[in-house]
Amino acid sequence: MSSLQSIHILLVDDNQHMRAITSAILQSAGVRKIREMPDGSAALEALRTDVFDLAIVDFNMFPLDGVEFTRLVRNSPDSTNPYLPIIMMTGHSEKSRVVEARDAGVTEFVVKPITAKAILERMNAVIYKPRPFVKTDGYFGPDRRRSAAKGFKGPYRRSTDVPPGSSDA
């Protein structure tokens, strides 16, 4: 994967050993530019001083966890790159955690213990198959839908959507 030589990755995890493992996986895949940070707060500072192509962040960190980091990257008025692809890593794969990360605007999700295959598949997805971004009143981030609804032909996807001009409007 020599094509990964030019990609600049922000790696954020409060566990130094996890950062070392993830960094070794990335380096073995050809990534040469990796900046490691111990928490979301330090990562936000790094985003203000450097340009990154991708962030890989842990879910559970202190003082600023990966979910809040993602929300700030996506929605803060002073965010330098709200479209930054963010891969969330966590040892907790409960549906509630996945949904929380997704709703914060995470691009991809990987469960620890991580494998080279899992990390590279998620990187491949964000680089070669990026999802369009969506902005609504309560969400900004990658489109959470992984596929189009079968037979869908219009802008109204939800049962609660009311088309303009209908008698229910």
PDB file of C-alpha atoms in Angstrom:
ATOM      1  CA  MET A   1       0.000   0.000   0.000  1.00  0.00           C
ATOM      2  CA  SER A   2       2.598   2.525  -1.036  1.00  0.00           C
ATOM      3  CA  SER A   3      -0.272   4.877  -1.895  1.00  0.00           C
ATOM      4  CA  LEU A   4      -0.623   5.561   1.843  1.00  0.00           C
ATOM      5  CA  GLN A   5       2.810   7.197   2.079  1.00  0.00           C
ATOM      6  CA  SER A   6       1.431  10.693   1.643  1.00  0.00           C
ATOM      7  CA  ILE A   7      -1.572  10.388   3.964  1.00  0.00           C
ATOM      8  CA  HIS A   8      -1.296  12.302   7.255  1.00  0.00           C
ATOM      9  CA  ILE A   9      -3.050  10.599  10.176  1.00  0.00           C
ATOM     10  CA  LEU A  10      -3.983  11.974  13.580  1.00  0.00           C
ATOM     11  CA  LEU A  11      -3.974   9.044  16.032  1.00  0.00           C
ATOM     12  CA  VAL A  12      -5.734   9.762  19.325  1.00  0.00           C
ATOM     13  CA  ASP A  13      -5.824   7.316  22.247  1.00  0.00           C
ATOM     14  CA  ASP A  14      -5.123   7.777  25.950  1.00  0.00           C
ATOM     15  CA  ASN A  15      -3.423   4.376  26.079  1.00  0.00           C
ATOM     16  CA  GLN A  16       0.172   4.698  24.881  1.00  0.00           C
ATOM     17  CA  HIS A  17       0.389   0.952  24.148  1.00  0.00           C
ATOM     18  CA  MET A  18      -2.710   1.123  21.929  1.00  0.00           C
ATOM     19  CA  ARG A  19      -1.212   4.080  20.071  1.00  0.00           C
ATOM     20  CA  ALA A  20       1.995   2.074  19.544  1.00  0.00           C
ATOM     21  CA  ILE A  21       0.085  -0.948  18.199  1.00  0.00           C
ATOM     22  CA  THR A  22      -2.073   1.164  15.893  1.00  0.00           C
ATOM     23  CA  SER A  23       0.913   3.165  14.718  1.00  0.00           C
ATOM     24  CA  ALA A  24       2.825  -0.050  13.932  1.00  0.00           C
ATOM     25  CA  ILE A  25      -0.126  -1.315  11.872  1.00  0.00           C
ATOM     26  CA  LEU A  26      -0.300   1.966   9.968  1.00  0.00           C
ATOM     27  CA  GLN A  27       3.454   2.039   9.357  1.00  0.00           C
ATOM     28  CA  SER A  28       3.439  -1.547   8.102  1.00  0.00           C
ATOM     29  CA  ALA A  29       0.782  -0.465   5.582  1.00  0.00           C
ATOM     30  CA  GLY A  30       3.032   2.322   4.315  1.00  0.00           C
ATOM     31  CA  VAL A  31       1.769   5.310   6.314  1.00  0.00           C
ATOM     32  CA  ARG A  32       4.698   7.595   7.084  1.00  0.00           C
ATOM     33  CA  LYS A  33       3.031  10.646   8.645  1.00  0.00           C
ATOM     34  CA  ILE A  34       1.372   9.825  11.965  1.00  0.00           C
ATOM     35  CA  ARG A  35       0.896  12.305  14.790  1.00  0.00           C
ATOM     36  CA  GLU A  36      -0.074  10.764  18.115  1.00  0.00           C
ATOM     37  CA  MET A  37      -2.128  12.544  20.782  1.00  0.00           C
ATOM     38  CA  PRO A  38      -3.147  11.304  24.253  1.00  0.00           C
ATOM     39  CA  ASP A  39      -6.712  12.711  24.279  1.00  0.00           C
ATOM     40  CA  GLY A  40      -9.330  14.627  22.308  1.00  0.00           C
ATOM     41  CA  SER A  41      -8.333  17.967  23.782  1.00  0.00           C
ATOM     42  CA  ALA A  42      -4.744  17.661  22.583  1.00  0.00           C
ATOM     43  CA  ALA A  43      -6.040  16.399  19.224  1.00  0.00           C
ATOM     44  CA  LEU A  44      -8.166  19.525  18.751  1.00  0.00           C
ATOM     45  CA  GLU A  45      -5.052  21.630  19.339  1.00  0.00           C
ATOM     46  CA  ALA A  46      -3.177  19.534  16.765  1.00  0.00           C
ATOM     47  CA  LEU A  47      -5.946  20.212  14.231  1.00  0.00           C
ATOM     48  CA  ARG A  48      -5.380  23.943  14.700  1.00  0.00           C
ATOM     49  CA  THR A  49      -1.688  23.680  13.840  1.00  0.00           C
ATOM     50  CA  ASP A  50      -1.534  20.900  11.261  1.00  0.00           C
ATOM     51  CA  VAL A  51      -3.525  19.493   8.339  1.00  0.00           C
ATOM     52  CA  PHE A  52      -4.641  15.867   8.563  1.00  0.00           C
ATOM     53  CA  ASP A  53      -6.266  13.567   6.031  1.00  0.00           C
ATOM     54  CA  LEU A  54      -7.774  11.204   8.599  1.00  0.00           C
ATOM     55  CA  ALA A  55      -8.244  10.878  12.364  1.00  0.00           C
ATOM     56  CA  ILE A  56      -8.342   7.580  14.248  1.00  0.00           C
ATOM     57  CA  VAL A  57      -9.703   8.190  17.744  1.00  0.00           C
ATOM     58  CA  ASP A  58     -10.505   6.162  20.827  1.00  0.00           C
ATOM     59  CA  PHE A  59     -14.038   6.335  22.210  1.00  0.00           C
ATOM     60  CA  ASN A  60     -13.260   6.565  25.914  1.00  0.00           C
ATOM     61  CA  MET A  61     -10.667   9.201  26.904  1.00  0.00           C
ATOM     62  CA  PHE A  62     -10.308  11.894  29.527  1.00  0.00           C
ATOM     63  CA  PRO A  63     -10.727  14.885  29.625  1.00  0.00           C
ATOM     64  CA  LEU A  64     -12.273  14.905  26.115  1.00  0.00           C
ATOM     65  CA  ASP A  65     -13.533  11.621  24.686  1.00  0.00           C
ATOM     66  CA  GLY A  66     -13.744  10.596  21.047  1.00  0.00           C
ATOM     67  CA  VAL A  67     -17.461  11.308  20.724  1.00  0.00           C
ATOM     68  CA  GLU A  68     -17.154  14.883  21.974  1.00  0.00           C
ATOM     69  CA  PHE A  69     -14.014  15.354  19.852  1.00  0.00           C
ATOM     70  CA  THR A  70     -16.041  14.279  16.814  1.00  0.00           C
ATOM     71  CA  ARG A  71     -18.923  16.614  17.689  1.00  0.00           C
ATOM     72  CA  LEU A  72     -16.496  19.527  17.998  1.00  0.00           C
ATOM     73  CA  VAL A  73     -14.726  18.709  14.726  1.00  0.00           C
ATOM     74  CA  ARG A  74     -18.084  18.518  12.944  1.00  0.00           C
ATOM     75  CA  ASN A  75     -19.950  21.412  14.554  1.00  0.00           C
ATOM     76  CA  SER A  76     -17.625  23.916  16.232  1.00  0.00           C
ATOM     77  CA  PRO A  77     -17.581  27.295  14.451  1.00  0.00           C
ATOM     78  CA  ASP A  78     -13.768  27.335  14.659  1.00  0.00           C
ATOM     79  CA  SER A  79     -13.317  23.780  13.312  1.00  0.00           C
ATOM     80  CA  THR A  80     -10.546  23.739  10.719  1.00  0.00           C
ATOM     81  CA  ASN A  81     -11.948  20.715   8.844  1.00  0.00           C
ATOM     82  CA  PRO A  82     -15.507  19.609   9.652  1.00  0.00           C
ATOM     83  CA  TYR A  83     -15.285  17.052   6.810  1.00  0.00           C
ATOM     84  CA  LEU A  84     -12.305  15.217   8.326  1.00  0.00           C
ATOM     85  CA  PRO A  85     -12.820  11.439   8.069  1.00  0.00           C
ATOM     86  CA  ILE A  86     -12.917  10.031  11.617  1.00  0.00           C
ATOM     87  CA  ILE A  87     -12.512   6.357  12.462  1.00  0.00           C
ATOM     88  CA  MET A  88     -13.618   5.549  16.012  1.00  0.00           C
ATOM     89  CA  MET A  89     -11.921   2.714  17.942  1.00  0.00           C
ATOM     90  CA  THR A  90     -13.385   1.199  21.074  1.00  0.00           C
ATOM     91  CA  GLY A  91     -13.302  -1.887  23.233  1.00  0.00           C
ATOM     92  CA  HIS A  92     -17.049  -1.478  23.781  1.00  0.00           C
ATOM     93  CA  SER A  93     -19.197  -2.623  20.882  1.00  0.00           C
ATOM     94  CA  GLU A  94     -22.642  -2.225  22.432  1.00  0.00           C
ATOM     95  CA  LYS A  95     -25.210  -0.904  19.985  1.00  0.00           C
ATOM     96  CA  SER A  96     -25.698   2.219  22.121  1.00  0.00           C
ATOM     97  CA  ARG A  97     -22.004   3.121  21.717  1.00  0.00           C
ATOM     98  CA  VAL A  98     -22.056   2.558  17.977  1.00  0.00           C
ATOM     99  CA  VAL A  99     -25.201   4.697  17.653  1.00  0.00           C
ATOM    100  CA  GLU A 100     -23.719   7.442  19.848  1.00  0.00           C
ATOM    101  CA  ALA A 101     -20.566   7.554  17.723  1.00  0.00           C
ATOM    102  CA  ARG A 102     -22.552   7.471  14.479  1.00  0.00           C
ATOM    103  CA  ASP A 103     -24.828  10.270  15.672  1.00  0.00           C
ATOM    104  CA  ALA A 104     -21.812  12.392  16.617  1.00  0.00           C
ATOM    105  CA  GLY A 105     -20.615  12.161  13.000  1.00  0.00           C
ATOM    106  CA  VAL A 106     -18.040   9.376  13.059  1.00  0.00           C
ATOM    107  CA  THR A 107     -17.233   8.124   9.573  1.00  0.00           C
ATOM    108  CA  GLU A 108     -16.310   4.521  10.454  1.00  0.00           C
ATOM    109  CA  PHE A 109     -16.167   2.355  13.576  1.00  0.00           C
ATOM    110  CA  VAL A 110     -13.739  -0.421  14.585  1.00  0.00           C
ATOM    111  CA  VAL A 111     -13.838  -2.600  17.700  1.00  0.00           C
ATOM    112  CA  LYS A 112     -10.751  -3.409  19.777  1.00  0.00           C
ATOM    113  CA  PRO A 113      -8.751  -5.533  19.771  1.00  0.00           C
ATOM    114  CA  ILE A 114      -8.064  -4.008  16.390  1.00  0.00           C
ATOM    115  CA  THR A 115      -6.568  -5.934  13.508  1.00  0.00           C
ATOM    116  CA  ALA A 116      -4.600  -4.660  10.544  1.00  0.00           C
ATOM    117  CA  LYS A 117      -7.388  -5.929   8.293  1.00  0.00           C
ATOM    118  CA  ALA A 118     -10.092  -3.987  10.176  1.00  0.00           C
ATOM    119  CA  ILE A 119      -8.129  -0.729  10.252  1.00  0.00           C
ATOM    120  CA  LEU A 120      -7.157  -0.950   6.588  1.00  0.00           C
ATOM    121  CA  GLU A 121     -10.720  -1.810   5.527  1.00  0.00           C
ATOM    122  CA  ARG A 122     -12.039   1.286   7.342  1.00  0.00           C
ATOM    123  CA  MET A 123      -9.295   3.448   5.847  1.00  0.00           C
ATOM    124  CA  ASN A 124     -10.085   2.053   2.415  1.00  0.00           C
ATOM    125  CA  ALA A 125     -13.762   2.915   2.922  1.00  0.00           C
ATOM    126  CA  VAL A 126     -13.129   6.548   3.903  1.00  0.00           C
ATOM    127  CA  ILE A 127     -10.550   7.110   1.155  1.00  0.00           C
ATOM    128  CA  TYR A 128     -12.043   5.243  -1.804  1.00  0.00           C
ATOM    129  CA  LYS A 129     -15.760   5.167  -0.952  1.00  0.00           C
ATOM    130  CA  PRO A 130     -16.460   8.405   0.918  1.00  0.00           C
ATOM    131  CA  ARG A 131     -20.073   8.987   1.891  1.00  0.00           C
ATOM    132  CA  PRO A 132     -21.629  12.375   1.186  1.00  0.00           C
ATOM    133  CA  PHE A 133     -22.114  14.697   4.144  1.00  0.00           C
ATOM    134  CA  VAL A 134     -25.561  15.618   5.422  1.00  0.00           C
ATOM    135  CA  LYS A 135     -26.580  18.744   7.315  1.00  0.00           C
ATOM    136  CA  THR A 136     -29.849  18.854   9.252  1.00  0.00           C
ATOM    137  CA  ASP A 137     -31.008  20.764  12.313  1.00  0.00           C
ATOM    138  CA  GLY A 138     -29.634  18.081  14.617  1.00  0.00           C
ATOM    139  CA  TYR A 139     -26.832  16.429  12.661  1.00  0.00           C
ATOM    140  CA  PHE A 140     -23.820  17.193  10.508  1.00  0.00           C
ATOM    141  CA  GLY A 141     -21.623  14.396   9.245  1.00  0.00           C
ATOM    142  CA  PRO A 142     -21.378  11.537   6.794  1.00  0.00           C
ATOM    143  CA  ASP A 143     -24.672  10.158   5.528  1.00  0.00           C
ATOM    144  CA  ARG A 144     -25.659   7.518   8.083  1.00  0.00           C
ATOM    145  CA  ARG A 145     -27.492   5.461   5.463  1.00  0.00           C
ATOM    146  CA  ARG A 146     -25.272   2.764   4.042  1.00  0.00           C
ATOM    147  CA  SER A 147     -27.561   1.993   1.119  1.00  0.00           C
ATOM    148  CA  ALA A 148     -30.497   3.474  -0.755  1.00  0.00           C
ATOM    149  CA  ALA A 149     -33.957   2.241   0.126  1.00  0.00           C
ATOM    150  CA  LYS A 150     -35.276  -0.214  -2.431  1.00  0.00           C
ATOM    151  CA  GLY A 151     -37.782   1.467  -4.718  1.00  0.00           C
ATOM    152  CA  PHE A 152     -37.256   4.942  -3.197  1.00  0.00           C
ATOM    153  CA  LYS A 153     -38.063   7.676  -5.732  1.00  0.00           C
ATOM    154  CA  GLY A 154     -38.301  10.962  -3.857  1.00  0.00           C
ATOM    155  CA  PRO A 155     -36.927  13.242  -1.177  1.00  0.00           C
ATOM    156  CA  TYR A 156     -39.280  12.034   1.586  1.00  0.00           C
ATOM    157  CA  ARG A 157     -37.846   8.964   3.316  1.00  0.00           C
ATOM    158  CA  ARG A 158     -39.583   8.909   6.670  1.00  0.00           C
ATOM    159  CA  SER A 159     -43.178   8.070   7.498  1.00  0.00           C
ATOM    160  CA  THR A 160     -43.375  11.429   9.323  1.00  0.00           C
ATOM    161  CA  ASP A 161     -42.278  13.426   6.242  1.00  0.00           C
ATOM    162  CA  VAL A 162     -45.117  15.436   4.740  1.00  0.00           C
ATOM    163  CA  PRO A 163     -44.659  16.604   1.146  1.00  0.00           C
ATOM    164  CA  PRO A 164     -45.305  20.320   0.557  1.00  0.00           C
ATOM    165  CA  GLY A 165     -48.835  20.994  -0.688  1.00  0.00           C
ATOM    166  CA  SER A 166     -50.297  17.802   0.760  1.00  0.00           C
ATOM    167  CA  SER A 167     -53.453  18.007   2.843  1.00  0.00           C
ATOM    168  CA  ASP A 168     -51.484  17.104   5.993  1.00  0.00           C
ATOM    169  CA  ALA A 169     -49.175  20.134   5.698  1.00  0.00           C
TER     170      ALA A 169
END
